[in-house]
Amino acid sequence: MRRMIWLTLIALMPACRPQPNFEISEIATIDTAGWAHDVILEDDELYLSDRQGGYLIFQRSPSWPLQSAFTPVGDVISLAPNGGEPVLAARFDGLVWVSADGHVKARYSNGDIANSVAVRGDIAYAAYGLHGLVIARLAGTQIEIVSQLASPGWSHDVKLSRDQALLSDWNYGLRVVDVRDPGRPTEVAALPSPATTISVAIREAEGKRMAAIADGHGGVALARLDDSGRPRLLGRNSLGLNTSDPPHPASGGWAHSVAWGDRYIFIANWKRGLAILDAQDPVRLRLVREIPTDGTALGVKTERETDGTWLVFLADGEAGLKVYRFIP
């Protein structure tokens, strides 16, 4: 009898698990000419890198009207808005600095693939494949190389946080680089990956920094950065993926980009669409929702609204841009 009661309790346990207390709904879908690859927010505008379609600029409003569309070069992977004169990371054209009316001001190419770029002041920081971190100055009509920090892996994403650049370095892991002196970037620490480190998003609250890391078939990792920037792994969630699978799968998931929304982590999960993790317990990340999409989920960004809700922007590859409202 006791055995039957115990088995019954086990059977009921999944239904007793705490359910996520939120709502999420799709509020807009915008088709684009190319593959929507990355979303960047600046002031009242949304920039979308659209690979074959160049880049698009939308006015942020309930109707999301398209303001401008430019194709100064092909295969735009990502960009930094740079106050209206964006710096593009283009697959074959390298770093391309563009004027407000979409004309090329300057270019820099070293034959490698520019995957991501961030700009602070007149300094651009690029995740540049095998060349690692490339730091350049935007000067007049030139892109002047200041320094380079070679990669033991393949640099795919870069984010700036305090006086550091955080690099997602493919099969090497997360690199934390001191860039207080742009002429002498110095690696502070690294956090290895079980698969392919693709992207990183930083959340800073109460003076502490947390890094959510998209690890391809390794799922998502969560790390805390100490005051020096050294990362300490807190937890992982595999998203049900297999670390031994090859990258760029024809079907299934592959964590490609991450973004924070309060305690939640949003993941662009390749052919499986948008995934949501609850990081309230950072040691035990919990997958609480998966939303299938029609395309290839490549980039995700979030923005908190004045009413406490969040907008979630998903660059969904061939299916264009999707916008969701998230109500925690």
CSV table of C-alpha atoms in Angstrom, one decimal:
chain,number,residue,atom,x,y,z
A,1,MET,CA,0.0,0.0,0.0
A,2,ARG,CA,2.8,2.4,0.9
A,3,ARG,CA,4.5,1.6,-2.4
A,4,MET,CA,1.3,2.5,-4.3
A,5,ILE,CA,1.0,5.8,-2.4
A,6,TRP,CA,4.7,6.7,-3.1
A,7,LEU,CA,4.4,5.9,-6.8
A,8,THR,CA,1.2,8.1,-7.0
A,9,LEU,CA,3.1,11.0,-5.4
A,10,ILE,CA,5.9,10.7,-7.9
A,11,ALA,CA,3.4,10.7,-10.7
A,12,LEU,CA,1.9,13.9,-9.5
A,13,MET,CA,5.1,15.7,-8.8
A,14,PRO,CA,5.5,17.4,-12.3
A,15,ALA,CA,2.1,18.9,-11.9
A,16,CYS,CA,3.1,20.4,-8.6
A,17,ARG,CA,6.2,22.1,-9.9
A,18,PRO,CA,6.0,25.9,-9.7
A,19,GLN,CA,4.8,27.4,-13.0
A,20,PRO,CA,6.2,30.6,-14.5
A,21,ASN,CA,4.2,33.6,-13.5
A,22,PHE,CA,4.3,35.5,-16.8
A,23,GLU,CA,2.6,36.0,-20.1
A,24,ILE,CA,4.2,36.4,-23.5
A,25,SER,CA,2.6,37.2,-26.8
A,26,GLU,CA,3.7,38.1,-30.3
A,27,ILE,CA,2.7,41.6,-31.2
A,28,ALA,CA,4.4,42.2,-34.6
A,29,THR,CA,6.1,40.3,-37.4
A,30,ILE,CA,8.1,42.3,-40.0
A,31,ASP,CA,9.3,40.5,-43.1
A,32,THR,CA,12.6,41.6,-44.5
A,33,ALA,CA,14.5,41.3,-47.7
A,34,GLY,CA,17.4,39.2,-46.3
A,35,TRP,CA,18.0,37.1,-43.2
A,36,ALA,CA,17.4,39.1,-40.0
A,37,HIS,CA,20.6,38.4,-38.0
A,38,ASP,CA,21.0,40.9,-35.1
A,39,VAL,CA,18.9,43.5,-33.3
A,40,ILE,CA,20.4,46.7,-31.8
A,41,LEU,CA,18.6,49.3,-29.8
A,42,GLU,CA,19.6,52.9,-29.6
A,43,ASP,CA,17.5,55.9,-28.4
A,44,ASP,CA,14.2,55.8,-30.2
A,45,GLU,CA,15.4,53.6,-33.0
A,46,LEU,CA,15.8,49.9,-33.7
A,47,TYR,CA,18.6,48.7,-36.0
A,48,LEU,CA,18.4,45.4,-37.8
A,49,SER,CA,21.2,43.7,-39.6
A,50,ASP,CA,19.6,41.9,-42.5
A,51,ARG,CA,22.5,40.0,-44.1
A,52,GLN,CA,21.7,40.2,-47.8
A,53,GLY,CA,19.3,43.1,-47.2
A,54,GLY,CA,22.0,45.4,-45.6
A,55,TYR,CA,20.6,47.0,-42.5
A,56,LEU,CA,17.2,48.5,-41.6
A,57,ILE,CA,16.3,51.3,-39.2
A,58,PHE,CA,12.8,51.3,-37.5
A,59,GLN,CA,11.2,53.9,-35.4
A,60,ARG,CA,10.2,52.4,-32.1
A,61,SER,CA,6.5,52.9,-31.8
A,62,PRO,CA,3.4,50.7,-31.7
A,63,SER,CA,3.4,50.3,-35.5
A,64,TRP,CA,7.2,49.9,-35.9
A,65,PRO,CA,7.4,52.0,-39.1
A,66,LEU,CA,10.5,51.4,-41.3
A,67,GLN,CA,12.5,54.6,-41.5
A,68,SER,CA,15.4,53.7,-43.7
A,69,ALA,CA,17.0,50.7,-45.5
A,70,PHE,CA,20.6,50.7,-46.7
A,71,THR,CA,22.7,48.1,-48.5
A,72,PRO,CA,26.2,49.7,-48.6
A,73,VAL,CA,27.8,46.2,-48.5
A,74,GLY,CA,26.7,42.7,-48.5
A,75,ASP,CA,26.3,40.1,-45.7
A,76,VAL,CA,25.9,42.5,-42.8
A,77,ILE,CA,26.1,40.3,-39.7
A,78,SER,CA,25.9,42.9,-36.9
A,79,LEU,CA,26.5,46.6,-36.3
A,80,ALA,CA,27.0,49.3,-33.7
A,81,PRO,CA,24.6,52.3,-34.3
A,82,ASN,CA,27.3,54.8,-33.3
A,83,GLY,CA,25.0,57.8,-33.0
A,84,GLY,CA,23.5,57.4,-36.4
A,85,GLU,CA,26.7,56.7,-38.3
A,86,PRO,CA,26.8,52.9,-37.8
A,87,VAL,CA,29.8,50.7,-38.0
A,88,LEU,CA,29.0,47.4,-39.7
A,89,ALA,CA,30.5,44.0,-39.1
A,90,ALA,CA,30.1,42.5,-42.6
A,91,ARG,CA,31.0,38.9,-43.4
A,92,PHE,CA,33.4,39.6,-46.3
A,93,ASP,CA,33.8,43.4,-46.2
A,94,GLY,CA,35.1,43.5,-42.7
A,95,LEU,CA,34.4,46.7,-40.7
A,96,VAL,CA,32.5,49.3,-42.6
A,97,TRP,CA,31.8,52.8,-41.3
A,98,VAL,CA,28.7,54.3,-42.8
A,99,SER,CA,27.3,57.9,-42.9
A,100,ALA,CA,23.8,58.8,-41.7
A,101,ASP,CA,22.6,58.6,-45.4
A,102,GLY,CA,24.0,55.1,-45.9
A,103,HIS,CA,27.2,55.9,-47.8
A,104,VAL,CA,30.5,54.2,-47.0
A,105,LYS,CA,32.9,56.5,-45.1
A,106,ALA,CA,35.7,54.0,-44.5
A,107,ARG,CA,36.5,50.3,-44.6
A,108,TYR,CA,38.9,47.9,-42.9
A,109,SER,CA,39.4,44.3,-43.9
A,110,ASN,CA,42.1,41.7,-42.9
A,111,GLY,CA,40.6,38.8,-44.9
A,112,ASP,CA,38.9,37.3,-41.9
A,113,ILE,CA,35.2,37.5,-40.9
A,114,ALA,CA,34.0,40.4,-38.8
A,115,ASN,CA,31.3,38.9,-36.7
A,116,SER,CA,30.4,41.7,-34.2
A,117,VAL,CA,31.3,45.2,-33.3
A,118,ALA,CA,30.8,47.6,-30.4
A,119,VAL,CA,31.7,51.3,-30.3
A,120,ARG,CA,32.5,53.6,-27.3
A,121,GLY,CA,33.4,57.1,-28.2
A,122,ASP,CA,35.6,57.0,-31.3
A,123,ILE,CA,36.9,53.5,-30.6
A,124,ALA,CA,35.5,50.4,-32.2
A,125,TYR,CA,35.9,46.9,-30.8
A,126,ALA,CA,35.4,44.0,-33.2
A,127,ALA,CA,35.1,40.3,-32.7
A,128,TYR,CA,37.1,39.3,-35.8
A,129,GLY,CA,37.3,35.6,-36.2
A,130,LEU,CA,40.9,34.2,-35.9
A,131,HIS,CA,42.2,37.7,-35.4
A,132,GLY,CA,40.4,37.8,-32.1
A,133,LEU,CA,39.7,41.3,-30.7
A,134,VAL,CA,40.5,44.1,-33.2
A,135,ILE,CA,40.5,47.7,-31.8
A,136,ALA,CA,40.2,50.6,-34.2
A,137,ARG,CA,39.8,54.4,-34.1
A,138,LEU,CA,37.2,56.1,-36.2
A,139,ALA,CA,39.0,59.1,-37.5
A,140,GLY,CA,37.6,61.4,-40.1
A,141,THR,CA,37.2,59.1,-43.1
A,142,GLN,CA,39.4,56.4,-41.9
A,143,ILE,CA,39.3,53.3,-39.7
A,144,GLU,CA,42.8,53.2,-38.0
A,145,ILE,CA,43.8,50.0,-36.3
A,146,VAL,CA,45.0,50.6,-32.7
A,147,SER,CA,45.7,47.1,-31.6
A,148,GLN,CA,44.8,43.4,-31.9
A,149,LEU,CA,44.6,40.6,-29.4
A,150,ALA,CA,44.8,37.3,-31.3
A,151,SER,CA,42.4,34.5,-30.5
A,152,PRO,CA,43.1,30.9,-29.5
A,153,GLY,CA,39.6,30.1,-30.8
A,154,TRP,CA,37.4,32.2,-33.2
A,155,SER,CA,35.9,35.4,-31.9
A,156,HIS,CA,32.2,35.6,-32.6
A,157,ASP,CA,30.7,38.3,-30.3
A,158,VAL,CA,31.9,41.3,-28.3
A,159,LYS,CA,30.2,43.2,-25.5
A,160,LEU,CA,31.6,46.2,-23.5
A,161,SER,CA,31.2,46.2,-19.7
A,162,ARG,CA,32.9,48.8,-17.6
A,163,ASP,CA,36.6,48.8,-18.7
A,164,GLN,CA,36.4,45.4,-20.3
A,165,ALA,CA,35.5,43.7,-23.5
A,166,LEU,CA,33.8,40.3,-23.2
A,167,LEU,CA,34.5,38.1,-26.2
A,168,SER,CA,32.5,34.9,-27.1
A,169,ASP,CA,35.4,32.9,-28.6
A,170,TRP,CA,33.8,29.9,-30.2
A,171,ASN,CA,35.6,26.7,-29.1
A,172,TYR,CA,37.8,28.6,-26.5
A,173,GLY,CA,35.1,30.0,-24.3
A,174,LEU,CA,34.3,33.4,-22.8
A,175,ARG,CA,37.3,35.8,-22.7
A,176,VAL,CA,37.4,38.9,-20.5
A,177,VAL,CA,39.8,41.5,-21.8
A,178,ASP,CA,41.0,44.7,-20.0
A,179,VAL,CA,40.7,47.5,-22.5
A,180,ARG,CA,41.5,50.5,-20.3
A,181,ASP,CA,44.4,51.1,-22.6
A,182,PRO,CA,43.0,50.4,-26.1
A,183,GLY,CA,46.6,50.1,-27.4
A,184,ARG,CA,47.4,47.3,-25.0
A,185,PRO,CA,44.4,44.9,-24.5
A,186,THR,CA,45.1,42.3,-21.9
A,187,GLU,CA,43.2,39.1,-21.2
A,188,VAL,CA,42.1,39.0,-17.6
A,189,ALA,CA,40.5,35.5,-17.5
A,190,ALA,CA,38.6,33.0,-19.5
A,191,LEU,CA,35.7,30.6,-18.9
A,192,PRO,CA,35.8,27.4,-21.1
A,193,SER,CA,32.8,26.1,-23.0
A,194,PRO,CA,31.7,22.5,-23.5
A,195,ALA,CA,30.7,23.4,-27.0
A,196,THR,CA,30.8,26.6,-29.0
A,197,THR,CA,30.6,30.0,-27.3
A,198,ILE,CA,28.5,32.2,-29.6
A,199,SER,CA,27.2,35.2,-27.6
A,200,VAL,CA,27.1,36.9,-24.2
A,201,ALA,CA,24.8,39.3,-22.5
A,202,ILE,CA,25.6,41.2,-19.3
A,203,ARG,CA,23.2,42.1,-16.5
A,204,GLU,CA,24.4,44.5,-13.8
A,205,ALA,CA,22.4,45.0,-10.6
A,206,GLU,CA,23.4,46.3,-7.2
A,207,GLY,CA,27.0,46.6,-8.4
A,208,LYS,CA,27.3,43.0,-9.4
A,209,ARG,CA,27.6,41.6,-12.9
A,210,MET,CA,26.1,38.4,-14.3
A,211,ALA,CA,27.0,37.0,-17.7
A,212,ALA,CA,24.5,34.8,-19.7
A,213,ILE,CA,26.5,32.9,-22.3
A,214,ALA,CA,25.0,31.2,-25.4
A,215,ASP,CA,27.1,28.0,-25.9
A,216,GLY,CA,25.6,26.6,-29.0
A,217,HIS,CA,24.9,22.9,-28.4
A,218,GLY,CA,26.1,23.4,-24.9
A,219,GLY,CA,22.9,25.4,-24.2
A,220,VAL,CA,23.2,28.4,-21.8
A,221,ALA,CA,25.7,29.1,-19.0
A,222,LEU,CA,25.4,31.6,-16.2
A,223,ALA,CA,28.5,33.2,-14.6
A,224,ARG,CA,29.2,35.9,-12.1
A,225,LEU,CA,32.0,38.4,-12.7
A,226,ASP,CA,34.0,39.5,-9.7
A,227,ASP,CA,35.3,43.1,-9.4
A,228,SER,CA,38.3,42.2,-11.5
A,229,GLY,CA,36.1,40.6,-14.2
A,230,ARG,CA,37.0,37.0,-13.5
A,231,PRO,CA,34.0,34.8,-14.3
A,232,ARG,CA,32.8,32.0,-12.0
A,233,LEU,CA,30.4,29.5,-13.4
A,234,LEU,CA,27.1,29.3,-11.5
A,235,GLY,CA,24.9,27.0,-13.6
A,236,ARG,CA,24.1,25.7,-17.0
A,237,ASN,CA,21.0,24.5,-18.8
A,238,SER,CA,21.6,22.3,-21.9
A,239,LEU,CA,18.1,23.2,-23.4
A,240,GLY,CA,18.0,19.5,-24.2
A,241,LEU,CA,20.9,19.8,-26.7
A,242,ASN,CA,23.9,17.5,-27.3
A,243,THR,CA,27.3,19.1,-27.0
A,244,SER,CA,28.8,16.7,-29.5
A,245,ASP,CA,26.5,17.8,-32.3
A,246,PRO,CA,28.1,19.9,-35.1
A,247,PRO,CA,27.4,23.7,-35.3
A,248,HIS,CA,24.9,25.2,-37.7
A,249,PRO,CA,22.5,22.2,-37.6
A,250,ALA,CA,19.9,21.8,-40.4
A,251,SER,CA,17.2,21.3,-37.7
A,252,GLY,CA,16.9,21.6,-34.0
A,253,GLY,CA,18.3,24.0,-31.5
A,254,TRP,CA,21.7,25.8,-31.1
A,255,ALA,CA,21.9,28.6,-28.6
A,256,HIS,CA,23.0,31.5,-30.8
A,257,SER,CA,22.1,34.7,-28.8
A,258,VAL,CA,21.0,35.7,-25.3
A,259,ALA,CA,19.3,38.7,-23.6
A,260,TRP,CA,18.2,39.5,-20.1
A,261,GLY,CA,14.8,40.5,-18.9
A,262,ASP,CA,14.8,40.8,-15.1
A,263,ARG,CA,15.5,37.3,-13.8
A,264,TYR,CA,14.7,35.7,-17.2
A,265,ILE,CA,17.1,34.9,-20.0
A,266,PHE,CA,15.8,34.9,-23.6
A,267,ILE,CA,17.6,32.7,-26.1
A,268,ALA,CA,17.6,32.7,-29.9
A,269,ASN,CA,17.7,29.0,-30.3
A,270,TRP,CA,18.2,28.4,-34.0
A,271,LYS,CA,15.5,26.2,-35.6
A,272,ARG,CA,13.7,25.8,-32.3
A,273,GLY,CA,12.8,29.5,-32.0
A,274,LEU,CA,12.7,31.5,-28.8
A,275,ALA,CA,13.5,29.9,-25.5
A,276,ILE,CA,13.1,31.4,-22.0
A,277,LEU,CA,15.1,30.4,-18.9
A,278,ASP,CA,14.2,31.4,-15.3
A,279,ALA,CA,17.4,32.3,-13.5
A,280,GLN,CA,15.9,33.1,-10.1
A,281,ASP,CA,18.1,30.2,-8.9
A,282,PRO,CA,21.3,30.9,-10.8
A,283,VAL,CA,22.7,27.4,-10.0
A,284,ARG,CA,19.6,25.6,-11.4
A,285,LEU,CA,18.5,27.5,-14.5
A,286,ARG,CA,15.0,26.4,-15.4
A,287,LEU,CA,13.6,26.2,-19.0
A,288,VAL,CA,10.1,27.6,-18.7
A,289,ARG,CA,9.0,28.2,-22.2
A,290,GLU,CA,9.8,27.4,-25.9
A,291,ILE,CA,8.1,29.3,-28.7
A,292,PRO,CA,8.6,27.8,-32.2
A,293,THR,CA,9.1,30.2,-35.0
A,294,ASP,CA,9.1,29.9,-38.8
A,295,GLY,CA,12.8,30.9,-39.4
A,296,THR,CA,16.2,30.6,-37.9
A,297,ALA,CA,16.5,32.4,-34.6
A,298,LEU,CA,19.8,34.3,-34.7
A,299,GLY,CA,19.6,37.4,-32.5
A,300,VAL,CA,17.6,38.6,-29.5
A,301,LYS,CA,17.4,41.8,-27.5
A,302,THR,CA,15.1,43.0,-24.8
A,303,GLU,CA,13.9,46.4,-23.5
A,304,ARG,CA,12.0,47.3,-20.4
A,305,GLU,CA,8.9,49.4,-20.9
A,306,THR,CA,7.7,52.1,-18.4
A,307,ASP,CA,4.8,49.9,-17.3
A,308,GLY,CA,7.1,47.2,-16.2
A,309,THR,CA,6.6,44.9,-19.2
A,310,TRP,CA,9.3,43.9,-21.6
A,311,LEU,CA,9.6,44.0,-25.4
A,312,VAL,CA,11.5,41.0,-26.8
A,313,PHE,CA,13.0,41.5,-30.3
A,314,LEU,CA,13.9,38.3,-32.2
A,315,ALA,CA,15.9,38.3,-35.4
A,316,ASP,CA,14.4,35.2,-37.0
A,317,GLY,CA,16.6,34.8,-40.1
A,318,GLU,CA,14.6,34.1,-43.2
A,319,ALA,CA,11.3,34.9,-41.3
A,320,GLY,CA,12.4,38.5,-40.5
A,321,LEU,CA,11.9,40.3,-37.2
A,322,LYS,CA,9.4,39.2,-34.5
A,323,VAL,CA,8.4,41.4,-31.6
A,324,TYR,CA,6.9,39.9,-28.4
A,325,ARG,CA,5.5,41.5,-25.3
A,326,PHE,CA,6.6,39.8,-22.1
A,327,ILE,CA,4.6,40.5,-18.9
A,328,PRO,CA,6.4,39.1,-15.8
